[in-house]
PDB file of C-alpha atoms in Angstrom:
ATOM      1  CA  ALA A   1      79.629 111.996  92.394  1.00 74.00           C
ATOM      2  CA  GLN A   2      83.127 110.825  91.834  1.00 84.00           C
ATOM      3  CA  SER A   3      84.418 109.581  88.433  1.00 91.00           C
ATOM      4  CA  VAL A   4      87.796 108.115  86.732  1.00 95.00           C
ATOM      5  CA  THR A   5      88.975 108.501  82.988  1.00 96.00           C
ATOM      6  CA  GLN A   6      91.660 106.095  81.799  1.00 97.00           C
ATOM      7  CA  LEU A   7      93.147 107.628  78.384  1.00 93.00           C
ATOM      8  CA  GLY A   8      93.672 104.869  75.982  1.00 92.00           C
ATOM      9  CA  SER A   9      91.399 102.006  75.607  1.00 95.00           C
ATOM     10  CA  HIS A  10      94.369  99.902  74.501  1.00 97.00           C
ATOM     11  CA  VAL A  11      98.119 100.258  75.124  1.00 98.00           C
ATOM     12  CA  SER A  12     100.665  98.249  73.267  1.00 98.00           C
ATOM     13  CA  VAL A  13     104.593  98.010  74.539  1.00 98.00           C
ATOM     14  CA  SER A  14     107.322  95.826  73.573  1.00 98.00           C
ATOM     15  CA  GLU A  15     108.805  93.409  76.205  1.00 97.00           C
ATOM     16  CA  GLY A  16     111.343  95.023  78.305  1.00 97.00           C
ATOM     17  CA  ALA A  17     109.803  98.703  77.523  1.00 98.00           C
ATOM     18  CA  LEU A  18     108.095 101.027  79.865  1.00 98.00           C
ATOM     19  CA  VAL A  19     104.551 100.856  80.845  1.00 98.00           C
ATOM     20  CA  LEU A  20     102.583 103.832  81.531  1.00 98.00           C
ATOM     21  CA  LEU A  21      98.666 103.760  81.848  1.00 98.00           C
ATOM     22  CA  ARG A  22      96.774 106.599  82.495  1.00 98.00           C
ATOM     23  CA  CYS A  23      94.286 107.528  85.073  1.00 97.00           C
ATOM     24  CA  ASN A  24      92.748 110.698  85.849  1.00 96.00           C
ATOM     25  CA  TYR A  25      89.907 111.236  88.691  1.00 93.00           C
ATOM     26  CA  SER A  26      87.484 113.924  89.794  1.00 90.00           C
ATOM     27  CA  SER A  27      86.709 113.971  93.482  1.00 79.00           C
ATOM     28  CA  SER A  28      85.696 116.726  95.605  1.00 71.00           C
ATOM     29  CA  VAL A  29      87.130 115.401  98.630  1.00 72.00           C
ATOM     30  CA  PRO A  30      90.725 113.162  99.095  1.00 72.00           C
ATOM     31  CA  PRO A  31      89.958 110.149  97.748  1.00 81.00           C
ATOM     32  CA  TYR A  32      91.178 106.333  97.838  1.00 89.00           C
ATOM     33  CA  LEU A  33      92.479 105.285  94.653  1.00 92.00           C
ATOM     34  CA  PHE A  34      92.864 101.628  93.429  1.00 95.00           C
ATOM     35  CA  TRP A  35      94.417 100.143  90.443  1.00 97.00           C
ATOM     36  CA  TYR A  36      93.275  96.475  89.393  1.00 98.00           C
ATOM     37  CA  VAL A  37      94.182  93.853  86.680  1.00 98.00           C
ATOM     38  CA  GLN A  38      92.039  91.318  84.951  1.00 97.00           C
ATOM     39  CA  TYR A  39      93.113  88.170  83.038  1.00 95.00           C
ATOM     40  CA  PRO A  40      91.307  86.658  80.637  1.00 90.00           C
ATOM     41  CA  ASN A  41      87.721  84.937  82.550  1.00 85.00           C
ATOM     42  CA  GLN A  42      89.126  85.760  85.848  1.00 90.00           C
ATOM     43  CA  GLY A  43      87.902  88.408  88.218  1.00 93.00           C
ATOM     44  CA  LEU A  44      89.974  91.507  89.454  1.00 96.00           C
ATOM     45  CA  GLN A  45      93.220  91.414  91.284  1.00 97.00           C
ATOM     46  CA  LEU A  46      94.245  94.445  93.212  1.00 96.00           C
ATOM     47  CA  LEU A  47      97.743  95.782  91.988  1.00 97.00           C
ATOM     48  CA  LEU A  48      98.058  98.857  94.256  1.00 95.00           C
ATOM     49  CA  LYS A  49      96.191 101.309  96.443  1.00 93.00           C
ATOM     50  CA  TYR A  50      96.584 104.978  97.182  1.00 90.00           C
ATOM     51  CA  THR A  51      95.005 106.126 101.035  1.00 81.00           C
ATOM     52  CA  SER A  52      97.094 109.244 101.698  1.00 76.00           C
ATOM     53  CA  ALA A  53      99.964 107.643 103.442  1.00 74.00           C
ATOM     54  CA  ALA A  54     102.592 108.154 100.252  1.00 83.00           C
ATOM     55  CA  THR A  55     101.901 109.475  96.873  1.00 88.00           C
ATOM     56  CA  LEU A  56     104.419 107.331  95.293  1.00 94.00           C
ATOM     57  CA  VAL A  57     102.625 103.778  95.723  1.00 95.00           C
ATOM     58  CA  LYS A  58     104.381 100.362  95.114  1.00 95.00           C
ATOM     59  CA  GLY A  59     102.453  97.280  94.172  1.00 96.00           C
ATOM     60  CA  ILE A  60     102.699  93.821  93.339  1.00 96.00           C
ATOM     61  CA  ASN A  61     104.859  92.809  90.040  1.00 95.00           C
ATOM     62  CA  GLY A  62     106.862  95.412  89.804  1.00 97.00           C
ATOM     63  CA  PHE A  63     104.174  98.213  89.467  1.00 98.00           C
ATOM     64  CA  GLU A  64     103.774 101.457  90.867  1.00 97.00           C
ATOM     65  CA  ALA A  65     101.715 104.645  91.007  1.00 97.00           C
ATOM     66  CA  GLU A  66     102.265 108.001  91.690  1.00 95.00           C
ATOM     67  CA  PHE A  67      99.490 110.460  93.315  1.00 93.00           C
ATOM     68  CA  LYS A  68      99.431 113.670  91.793  1.00 92.00           C
ATOM     69  CA  LYS A  69      96.530 115.986  93.413  1.00 89.00           C
ATOM     70  CA  SER A  70      97.428 119.169  90.994  1.00 90.00           C
ATOM     71  CA  GLU A  71      96.984 116.993  88.192  1.00 92.00           C
ATOM     72  CA  THR A  72      94.322 114.837  89.629  1.00 92.00           C
ATOM     73  CA  SER A  73      96.300 111.889  88.310  1.00 94.00           C
ATOM     74  CA  PHE A  74      97.137 108.493  89.718  1.00 96.00           C
ATOM     75  CA  HIS A  75      99.157 106.668  86.440  1.00 97.00           C
ATOM     76  CA  LEU A  76     100.467 103.384  86.619  1.00 98.00           C
ATOM     77  CA  THR A  77     103.550 102.151  85.747  1.00 98.00           C
ATOM     78  CA  LYS A  78     106.330  99.470  85.627  1.00 98.00           C
ATOM     79  CA  PRO A  79     109.814  99.924  84.141  1.00 97.00           C
ATOM     80  CA  SER A  80     110.237  96.952  81.983  1.00 97.00           C
ATOM     81  CA  ALA A  81     107.108  94.984  80.402  1.00 98.00           C
ATOM     82  CA  HIS A  82     107.029  91.202  80.508  1.00 97.00           C
ATOM     83  CA  MET A  83     104.768  89.163  78.561  1.00 97.00           C
ATOM     84  CA  SER A  84     102.691  87.902  81.352  1.00 96.00           C
ATOM     85  CA  ASP A  85     101.561  91.800  82.284  1.00 97.00           C
ATOM     86  CA  ALA A  86      99.377  91.482  79.228  1.00 97.00           C
ATOM     87  CA  ALA A  87      95.964  92.014  80.512  1.00 97.00           C
ATOM     88  CA  GLU A  88      93.234  94.574  81.081  1.00 98.00           C
ATOM     89  CA  TYR A  89      93.594  97.138  83.838  1.00 98.00           C
ATOM     90  CA  PHE A  90      91.217  99.126  85.709  1.00 98.00           C
ATOM     91  CA  CYS A  91      91.378 102.229  87.801  1.00 97.00           C
ATOM     92  CA  ALA A  92      88.975 102.880  90.293  1.00 95.00           C
ATOM     93  CA  VAL A  93      88.236 105.483  93.027  1.00 91.00           C
ATOM     94  CA  SER A  94      86.157 105.183  96.042  1.00 87.00           C
ATOM     95  CA  GLU A  95      83.816 107.021  98.023  1.00 71.00           C
ATOM     96  CA  ALA A  96      81.968 106.099 101.513  1.00 61.00           C
ATOM     97  CA  SER A  97      78.756 105.244 101.328  1.00 56.00           C
ATOM     98  CA  SER A  98      76.031 106.892 103.064  1.00 57.00           C
ATOM     99  CA  GLY A  99      75.837 104.397 105.816  1.00 57.00           C
ATOM    100  CA  GLY A 100      79.563 105.160 106.398  1.00 55.00           C
ATOM    101  CA  THR A 101      80.502 101.771 106.819  1.00 55.00           C
ATOM    102  CA  ALA A 102      82.096 100.342 103.403  1.00 52.00           C
ATOM    103  CA  SER A 103      83.078 101.791 100.198  1.00 72.00           C
ATOM    104  CA  LYS A 104      81.619 101.774  96.745  1.00 85.00           C
ATOM    105  CA  LEU A 105      84.049 101.665  93.711  1.00 91.00           C
ATOM    106  CA  THR A 106      83.673 103.614  90.682  1.00 92.00           C
ATOM    107  CA  PHE A 107      85.811 102.219  88.011  1.00 96.00           C
ATOM    108  CA  GLY A 108      87.529 103.350  84.717  1.00 97.00           C
ATOM    109  CA  THR A 109      86.643 101.854  81.563  1.00 97.00           C
ATOM    110  CA  GLY A 110      89.984  99.999  81.557  1.00 97.00           C
ATOM    111  CA  THR A 111      93.053  99.764  79.360  1.00 98.00           C
ATOM    112  CA  ARG A 112      93.968  96.559  77.579  1.00 98.00           C
ATOM    113  CA  LEU A 113      97.739  96.410  77.657  1.00 98.00           C
ATOM    114  CA  GLN A 114      99.452  94.145  74.684  1.00 98.00           C
ATOM    115  CA  VAL A 115     103.005  93.132  75.090  1.00 98.00           C
ATOM    116  CA  THR A 116     104.857  92.563  72.107  1.00 97.00           C
ATOM    117  CA  LEU A 117     108.243  90.494  71.478  1.00 93.00           C
TER     118      LEU A 117
ATOM    119  CA  LYS B   1      93.341  82.699 103.540  1.00 70.00           C
ATOM    120  CA  ALA B   2      90.864  81.353 101.240  1.00 84.00           C
ATOM    121  CA  GLY B   3      89.723  84.082  98.626  1.00 94.00           C
ATOM    122  CA  VAL B   4      86.478  85.076  97.624  1.00 97.00           C
ATOM    123  CA  THR B   5      84.401  82.121  96.187  1.00 97.00           C
ATOM    124  CA  GLN B   6      81.446  82.531  93.851  1.00 98.00           C
ATOM    125  CA  THR B   7      78.827  79.926  92.528  1.00 97.00           C
ATOM    126  CA  PRO B   8      78.047  79.036  90.272  1.00 97.00           C
ATOM    127  CA  ARG B   9      80.882  79.838  87.960  1.00 97.00           C
ATOM    128  CA  TYR B  10      79.164  79.793  84.695  1.00 97.00           C
ATOM    129  CA  LEU B  11      74.998  79.895  84.150  1.00 97.00           C
ATOM    130  CA  ILE B  12      72.797  80.063  81.354  1.00 98.00           C
ATOM    131  CA  LYS B  13      69.314  81.258  81.587  1.00 98.00           C
ATOM    132  CA  THR B  14      66.191  82.046  79.316  1.00 98.00           C
ATOM    133  CA  ARG B  15      64.461  85.226  79.067  1.00 98.00           C
ATOM    134  CA  GLY B  16      61.642  85.659  81.768  1.00 98.00           C
ATOM    135  CA  GLN B  17      63.604  83.120  84.408  1.00 98.00           C
ATOM    136  CA  GLN B  18      65.232  84.072  87.731  1.00 98.00           C
ATOM    137  CA  VAL B  19      68.582  83.523  88.912  1.00 98.00           C
ATOM    138  CA  THR B  20      70.455  83.559  92.068  1.00 98.00           C
ATOM    139  CA  LEU B  21      74.293  83.779  92.408  1.00 98.00           C
ATOM    140  CA  SER B  22      76.186  82.919  95.524  1.00 98.00           C
ATOM    141  CA  CYS B  23      79.426  84.593  97.017  1.00 98.00           C
ATOM    142  CA  SER B  24      81.340  83.691 100.331  1.00 98.00           C
ATOM    143  CA  PRO B  25      83.545  86.538 101.294  1.00 97.00           C
ATOM    144  CA  ILE B  26      87.122  86.432 102.527  1.00 96.00           C
ATOM    145  CA  SER B  27      87.292  84.958 106.196  1.00 95.00           C
ATOM    146  CA  GLY B  28      86.985  87.817 108.577  1.00 93.00           C
ATOM    147  CA  HIS B  29      85.352  90.330 105.908  1.00 93.00           C
ATOM    148  CA  ARG B  30      81.752  91.798 106.970  1.00 92.00           C
ATOM    149  CA  SER B  31      81.348  93.858 103.510  1.00 92.00           C
ATOM    150  CA  VAL B  32      80.300  92.419 100.535  1.00 95.00           C
ATOM    151  CA  SER B  33      79.640  94.222  97.218  1.00 95.00           C
ATOM    152  CA  TRP B  34      78.384  93.351  94.095  1.00 97.00           C
ATOM    153  CA  TYR B  35      79.035  94.617  90.567  1.00 98.00           C
ATOM    154  CA  GLN B  36      78.257  93.878  87.040  1.00 98.00           C
ATOM    155  CA  GLN B  37      80.685  93.793  84.090  1.00 97.00           C
ATOM    156  CA  THR B  38      79.673  93.941  80.516  1.00 97.00           C
ATOM    157  CA  PRO B  39      81.464  94.901  77.382  1.00 94.00           C
ATOM    158  CA  GLY B  40      79.347  98.060  76.809  1.00 91.00           C
ATOM    159  CA  GLN B  41      78.973  99.633  80.148  1.00 94.00           C
ATOM    160  CA  GLY B  42      82.078  98.366  81.649  1.00 95.00           C
ATOM    161  CA  LEU B  43      82.040  97.807  85.764  1.00 97.00           C
ATOM    162  CA  GLN B  44      79.191  99.045  87.627  1.00 97.00           C
ATOM    163  CA  PHE B  45      78.046  98.804  91.022  1.00 95.00           C
ATOM    164  CA  LEU B  46      75.231  96.917  91.995  1.00 97.00           C
ATOM    165  CA  PHE B  47      75.022  97.223  95.662  1.00 93.00           C
ATOM    166  CA  GLU B  48      76.988  96.755  99.093  1.00 92.00           C
ATOM    167  CA  TYR B  49      76.193  94.765 102.112  1.00 93.00           C
ATOM    168  CA  PHE B  50      76.945  94.650 105.934  1.00 90.00           C
ATOM    169  CA  SER B  51      75.986  93.431 108.973  1.00 90.00           C
ATOM    170  CA  GLU B  52      72.792  91.817 106.630  1.00 93.00           C
ATOM    171  CA  THR B  53      71.590  95.129 105.830  1.00 93.00           C
ATOM    172  CA  GLN B  54      72.150  96.759 102.384  1.00 92.00           C
ATOM    173  CA  ARG B  55      74.432  99.990 103.058  1.00 88.00           C
ATOM    174  CA  ASN B  56      74.584 101.059  99.173  1.00 87.00           C
ATOM    175  CA  LYS B  57      72.743 100.609  95.714  1.00 91.00           C
ATOM    176  CA  GLY B  58      73.902 101.445  92.375  1.00 92.00           C
ATOM    177  CA  ASN B  59      71.541 102.407  89.348  1.00 94.00           C
ATOM    178  CA  PHE B  60      69.568  99.241  88.730  1.00 97.00           C
ATOM    179  CA  PRO B  61      66.097  98.104  88.125  1.00 97.00           C
ATOM    180  CA  GLY B  62      64.377  96.662  91.124  1.00 96.00           C
ATOM    181  CA  ARG B  63      64.809  93.080  89.547  1.00 98.00           C
ATOM    182  CA  PHE B  64      68.018  93.018  90.855  1.00 98.00           C
ATOM    183  CA  SER B  65      68.400  92.362  94.570  1.00 97.00           C
ATOM    184  CA  GLY B  66      70.402  90.807  97.115  1.00 97.00           C
ATOM    185  CA  ARG B  67      71.117  90.036 100.624  1.00 97.00           C
ATOM    186  CA  GLN B  68      73.576  89.114 103.234  1.00 97.00           C
ATOM    187  CA  PHE B  69      73.624  86.077 105.757  1.00 97.00           C
ATOM    188  CA  SER B  70      74.984  86.380 109.352  1.00 96.00           C
ATOM    189  CA  ASN B  71      77.921  84.612 108.596  1.00 95.00           C
ATOM    190  CA  SER B  72      78.650  87.374 105.705  1.00 95.00           C
ATOM    191  CA  ARG B  73      77.701  85.265 102.798  1.00 98.00           C
ATOM    192  CA  SER B  74      75.948  86.948  99.977  1.00 98.00           C
ATOM    193  CA  GLU B  75      73.415  86.007  97.629  1.00 98.00           C
ATOM    194  CA  MET B  76      71.941  88.194  94.541  1.00 98.00           C
ATOM    195  CA  ASN B  77      69.022  87.702  92.548  1.00 98.00           C
ATOM    196  CA  VAL B  78      67.955  88.821  89.244  1.00 98.00           C
ATOM    197  CA  SER B  79      64.310  88.154  88.450  1.00 96.00           C
ATOM    198  CA  THR B  80      62.736  88.467  84.975  1.00 97.00           C
ATOM    199  CA  LEU B  81      65.786  87.668  83.218  1.00 98.00           C
ATOM    200  CA  GLU B  82      66.055  90.264  80.238  1.00 98.00           C
ATOM    201  CA  LEU B  83      68.779  89.618  77.297  1.00 97.00           C
ATOM    202  CA  GLY B  84      70.793  92.624  78.537  1.00 97.00           C
ATOM    203  CA  ASP B  85      71.496  90.912  81.974  1.00 98.00           C
ATOM    204  CA  SER B  86      74.038  89.039  80.188  1.00 98.00           C
ATOM    205  CA  ALA B  87      77.149  89.626  82.063  1.00 98.00           C
ATOM    206  CA  LEU B  88      79.919  88.500  84.556  1.00 97.00           C
ATOM    207  CA  TYR B  89      79.047  89.139  87.806  1.00 98.00           C
ATOM    208  CA  LEU B  90      81.572  89.732  90.180  1.00 98.00           C
ATOM    209  CA  CYS B  91      81.200  90.030  94.012  1.00 97.00           C
ATOM    210  CA  ALA B  92      84.026  91.342  96.141  1.00 96.00           C
ATOM    211  CA  SER B  93      84.675  91.351  99.826  1.00 95.00           C
ATOM    212  CA  SER B  94      86.478  93.944 102.425  1.00 92.00           C
ATOM    213  CA  SER B  95      87.032  95.170 105.835  1.00 88.00           C
ATOM    214  CA  VAL B  96      84.563  97.702 107.038  1.00 81.00           C
ATOM    215  CA  GLY B  97      85.390 101.642 106.320  1.00 75.00           C
ATOM    216  CA  PRO B  98      86.499 103.994 103.519  1.00 70.00           C
ATOM    217  CA  GLY B  99      89.725 103.033 101.631  1.00 77.00           C
ATOM    218  CA  TYR B 100      89.470  99.378 102.554  1.00 85.00           C
ATOM    219  CA  GLU B 101      90.573  97.357  99.378  1.00 90.00           C
ATOM    220  CA  GLN B 102      87.816  95.315  97.955  1.00 93.00           C
ATOM    221  CA  TYR B 103      89.081  91.491  96.891  1.00 95.00           C
ATOM    222  CA  PHE B 104      87.217  90.137  94.029  1.00 97.00           C
ATOM    223  CA  GLY B 105      86.053  86.776  93.515  1.00 97.00           C
ATOM    224  CA  PRO B 106      86.231  84.848  89.936  1.00 96.00           C
ATOM    225  CA  GLY B 107      83.127  85.804  88.991  1.00 97.00           C
ATOM    226  CA  THR B 108      79.868  84.336  87.553  1.00 98.00           C
ATOM    227  CA  ARG B 109      79.394  84.329  83.805  1.00 97.00           C
ATOM    228  CA  LEU B 110      75.786  84.722  82.932  1.00 98.00           C
ATOM    229  CA  THR B 111      74.160  84.215  79.313  1.00 98.00           C
ATOM    230  CA  VAL B 112      70.551  84.907  79.001  1.00 98.00           C
ATOM    231  CA  THR B 113      69.178  83.293  75.922  1.00 97.00           C
TER     232      THR B 113
END
Protein backbone atom coordinates (compact mmCIF):
# COMPACT_ATOMS: atom_id res chain seq x y z
CA ALA A 1 0.00 0.00 0.00
CA GLN A 2 1.12 3.50 -0.71
CA SER A 3 1.60 6.01 2.08
CA VAL A 4 2.49 9.65 2.62
CA THR A 5 4.37 11.28 5.47
CA GLN A 6 4.22 15.00 6.10
CA LEU A 7 6.89 16.20 8.50
CA GLY A 8 5.70 18.97 10.78
CA SER A 9 2.05 19.32 11.65
CA HIS A 10 2.53 23.08 12.14
CA VAL A 11 4.84 25.42 10.29
CA SER A 12 5.12 29.13 11.01
CA VAL A 13 6.80 31.61 8.68
CA SER A 14 6.98 35.38 8.45
CA GLU A 15 5.29 37.15 5.60
CA GLY A 16 7.74 37.33 2.70
CA ALA A 17 9.76 34.34 3.89
CA LEU A 18 10.26 31.06 2.08
CA VAL A 19 7.62 28.41 2.59
CA LEU A 20 8.79 24.79 2.68
CA LEU A 21 6.34 22.00 3.45
CA ARG A 22 7.74 18.50 3.46
CA CYS A 23 6.22 15.37 1.98
CA ASN A 24 7.70 11.90 1.62
CA TYR A 25 5.91 9.05 -0.06
CA SER A 26 6.13 5.32 -0.16
CA SER A 27 5.27 3.57 -3.37
CA SER A 28 6.32 0.42 -5.18
CA VAL A 29 5.46 1.91 -8.56
CA PRO A 30 5.90 5.39 -10.02
CA PRO A 31 3.38 7.46 -8.10
CA TYR A 32 1.03 10.24 -8.95
CA LEU A 33 1.49 12.95 -6.35
CA PHE A 34 -0.67 15.90 -5.43
CA TRP A 35 -0.72 18.87 -3.10
CA TYR A 36 -4.04 20.23 -1.89
CA VAL A 37 -4.86 23.23 0.30
CA GLN A 38 -7.80 23.52 2.65
CA TYR A 39 -9.05 26.81 4.05
CA PRO A 40 -11.29 26.79 7.15
CA ASN A 41 -14.75 25.34 6.56
CA GLN A 42 -13.99 24.55 2.95
CA GLY A 43 -13.17 21.57 0.80
CA LEU A 44 -9.79 20.79 -0.72
CA GLN A 45 -8.37 22.85 -3.54
CA LEU A 46 -5.78 21.35 -5.88
CA LEU A 47 -2.47 23.25 -5.87
CA LEU A 48 -0.46 21.06 -8.21
CA LYS A 49 0.17 17.50 -9.34
CA TYR A 50 3.06 15.34 -10.50
CA THR A 51 2.47 12.75 -13.17
CA SER A 52 6.04 12.09 -14.40
CA ALA A 53 6.08 14.68 -17.17
CA ALA A 54 8.51 16.98 -15.32
CA THR A 55 10.17 16.75 -11.92
CA LEU A 56 9.59 20.42 -11.10
CA VAL A 57 5.90 21.17 -11.05
CA LYS A 58 4.44 24.64 -10.90
CA GLY A 59 1.04 25.19 -9.38
CA ILE A 60 -1.36 27.93 -8.52
CA ASN A 61 -0.72 30.88 -6.20
CA GLY A 62 3.06 30.75 -6.76
CA PHE A 63 3.58 27.29 -5.29
CA GLU A 64 5.82 24.65 -6.81
CA ALA A 65 7.04 21.20 -5.88
CA GLU A 66 9.97 19.07 -6.93
CA PHE A 67 9.76 15.31 -7.34
CA LYS A 68 12.94 13.59 -6.13
CA LYS A 69 12.79 9.86 -6.71
CA SER A 70 16.05 9.14 -4.89
CA GLU A 71 14.68 10.81 -1.77
CA THR A 72 11.06 9.72 -2.32
CA SER A 73 10.10 13.31 -1.65
CA PHE A 74 7.71 15.86 -3.10
CA HIS A 75 8.24 18.99 -1.03
CA LEU A 76 6.09 22.07 -1.59
CA THR A 77 7.72 25.49 -1.75
CA LYS A 78 6.83 29.12 -2.28
CA PRO A 79 9.51 31.82 -2.42
CA SER A 80 7.58 34.47 -0.52
CA ALA A 81 4.75 33.76 1.89
CA HIS A 82 1.61 35.88 1.94
CA MET A 83 -0.91 36.17 4.73
CA SER A 84 -3.51 34.58 2.48
CA ASP A 85 -1.39 31.38 2.35
CA ALA A 86 -2.36 30.53 5.92
CA ALA A 87 -4.24 27.24 5.61
CA GLU A 88 -3.79 23.49 5.94
CA TYR A 89 -1.84 21.71 3.24
CA PHE A 90 -2.17 18.06 2.32
CA CYS A 91 0.13 15.89 0.26
CA ALA A 92 -1.51 12.91 -1.43
CA VAL A 93 -0.54 9.94 -3.54
CA SER A 94 -2.87 8.10 -5.84
CA GLU A 95 -3.07 4.46 -6.69
CA ALA A 96 -5.20 2.95 -9.40
CA SER A 97 -8.22 1.04 -8.24
CA SER A 98 -8.38 -2.68 -8.86
CA GLY A 99 -10.80 -1.98 -11.66
CA GLY A 100 -8.25 0.35 -13.23
CA THR A 101 -10.88 2.95 -13.89
CA ALA A 102 -10.10 5.67 -11.38
CA SER A 103 -7.82 6.53 -8.51
CA LYS A 104 -7.93 6.47 -4.73
CA LEU A 105 -6.08 9.24 -2.91
CA THR A 106 -4.06 8.47 0.20
CA PHE A 107 -3.42 11.63 2.17
CA GLY A 108 -0.77 12.72 4.60
CA THR A 109 -1.80 14.06 7.97
CA GLY A 110 -1.56 17.66 6.84
CA THR A 111 0.58 20.68 7.73
CA ARG A 112 -0.99 23.82 9.10
CA LEU A 113 0.82 26.86 7.77
CA GLN A 114 0.77 30.01 9.88
CA VAL A 115 1.99 33.28 8.36
CA THR A 116 2.96 36.06 10.72
CA LEU A 117 3.65 39.73 10.12
CA LYS B 1 -17.84 25.01 -15.33
CA ALA B 2 -19.64 24.64 -12.06
CA GLY B 3 -17.68 22.88 -9.35
CA VAL B 4 -18.60 19.87 -7.29
CA THR B 5 -21.68 20.53 -5.23
CA GLN B 6 -22.68 18.76 -2.05
CA THR B 7 -25.93 18.92 -0.15
CA PRO B 8 -26.70 19.53 2.57
CA ARG B 9 -23.75 21.55 3.88
CA TYR B 10 -24.57 20.95 7.52
CA LEU B 11 -26.51 18.20 9.21
CA ILE B 12 -27.26 17.28 12.81
CA LYS B 13 -28.49 13.79 13.55
CA THR B 14 -29.07 11.63 16.59
CA ARG B 15 -27.35 8.33 17.34
CA GLY B 16 -29.10 5.44 15.69
CA GLN B 17 -30.56 7.48 12.85
CA GLN B 18 -29.51 7.22 9.25
CA VAL B 19 -28.39 9.94 6.86
CA THR B 20 -28.04 10.42 3.12
CA LEU B 21 -25.57 12.87 1.59
CA SER B 22 -25.65 13.98 -2.01
CA CYS B 23 -22.93 14.93 -4.48
CA SER B 24 -23.13 16.37 -7.99
CA PRO B 25 -19.84 16.08 -9.91
CA ILE B 26 -18.33 18.52 -12.34
CA SER B 27 -19.99 18.20 -15.73
CA GLY B 28 -18.22 15.52 -17.76
CA HIS B 29 -16.60 13.84 -14.78
CA ARG B 30 -17.70 10.24 -14.47
CA SER B 31 -15.78 9.16 -11.39
CA VAL B 32 -16.95 10.14 -7.91
CA SER B 33 -15.10 9.40 -4.69
CA TRP B 34 -16.04 10.01 -1.07
CA TYR B 35 -13.74 10.80 1.84
CA GLN B 36 -14.25 11.25 5.55
CA GLN B 37 -12.25 13.92 7.39
CA THR B 38 -11.93 13.92 11.18
CA PRO B 39 -9.40 15.58 13.50
CA GLY B 40 -8.27 12.21 14.81
CA GLN B 41 -8.07 10.09 11.66
CA GLY B 42 -7.49 12.77 9.05
CA LEU B 43 -8.68 12.22 5.50
CA GLN B 44 -9.77 8.67 4.80
CA PHE B 45 -11.07 7.15 1.58
CA LEU B 46 -14.58 5.74 1.77
CA PHE B 47 -15.41 4.55 -1.74
CA GLU B 48 -15.30 5.36 -5.42
CA TYR B 49 -17.90 4.99 -8.14
CA PHE B 50 -17.78 4.90 -11.90
CA SER B 51 -20.54 3.82 -14.29
CA GLU B 52 -22.89 3.29 -11.37
CA THR B 53 -20.55 0.64 -9.93
CA GLN B 54 -18.45 0.76 -6.81
CA ARG B 55 -14.85 0.38 -8.01
CA ASN B 56 -12.97 0.66 -4.77
CA LYS B 57 -13.80 0.69 -1.07
CA GLY B 58 -11.95 1.89 1.99
CA ASN B 59 -11.81 0.27 5.39
CA PHE B 60 -15.18 1.32 6.77
CA PRO B 61 -17.99 -0.79 8.22
CA GLY B 62 -20.95 -1.84 6.14
CA ARG B 63 -23.05 0.94 7.69
CA PHE B 64 -21.40 3.18 5.11
CA SER B 65 -22.76 2.69 1.63
CA GLY B 66 -23.15 4.64 -1.55
CA ARG B 67 -24.48 4.62 -5.04
CA GLN B 68 -24.10 6.44 -8.31
CA PHE B 69 -26.78 7.35 -10.77
CA SER B 70 -26.67 7.32 -14.56
CA ASN B 71 -25.99 11.08 -14.61
CA SER B 72 -22.91 10.46 -12.39
CA ARG B 73 -24.49 12.08 -9.34
CA SER B 74 -23.75 10.13 -6.19
CA GLU B 75 -25.18 9.61 -2.76
CA MET B 76 -23.71 8.11 0.34
CA ASN B 77 -25.69 6.70 3.22
CA VAL B 78 -24.72 6.03 6.78
CA SER B 79 -27.07 3.87 8.82
CA THR B 80 -27.27 3.46 12.59
CA LEU B 81 -25.24 6.58 13.23
CA GLU B 82 -22.62 6.59 15.95
CA LEU B 83 -21.00 9.55 17.68
CA GLY B 84 -17.76 8.71 15.92
CA ASP B 85 -19.40 9.31 12.55
CA SER B 86 -19.30 13.04 13.20
CA ALA B 87 -17.04 14.35 10.46
CA LEU B 88 -16.69 16.39 7.32
CA TYR B 89 -17.69 14.21 4.36
CA LEU B 90 -16.04 15.26 1.13
CA CYS B 91 -17.00 14.26 -2.36
CA ALA B 92 -14.56 14.49 -5.24
CA SER B 93 -15.02 14.04 -8.96
CA SER B 94 -12.52 13.35 -11.70
CA SER B 95 -12.04 12.05 -15.17
CA VAL B 96 -11.50 8.31 -15.34
CA GLY B 97 -8.03 6.86 -15.06
CA PRO B 98 -5.00 6.93 -12.75
CA GLY B 99 -3.33 10.26 -12.28
CA TYR B 100 -6.31 12.44 -13.04
CA GLU B 101 -6.72 15.09 -10.40
CA GLN B 102 -9.74 14.96 -8.15
CA TYR B 103 -11.78 18.07 -7.55
CA PHE B 104 -13.45 18.38 -4.20
CA GLY B 105 -16.74 19.82 -3.12
CA PRO B 106 -17.16 21.97 -0.01
CA GLY B 107 -18.20 19.00 2.09
CA THR B 108 -21.09 18.10 4.35
CA ARG B 109 -20.47 18.66 8.03
CA LEU B 110 -22.28 15.87 9.92
CA THR B 111 -22.73 16.13 13.66
CA VAL B 112 -24.09 13.13 15.54
CA THR B 113 -25.48 13.81 19.02
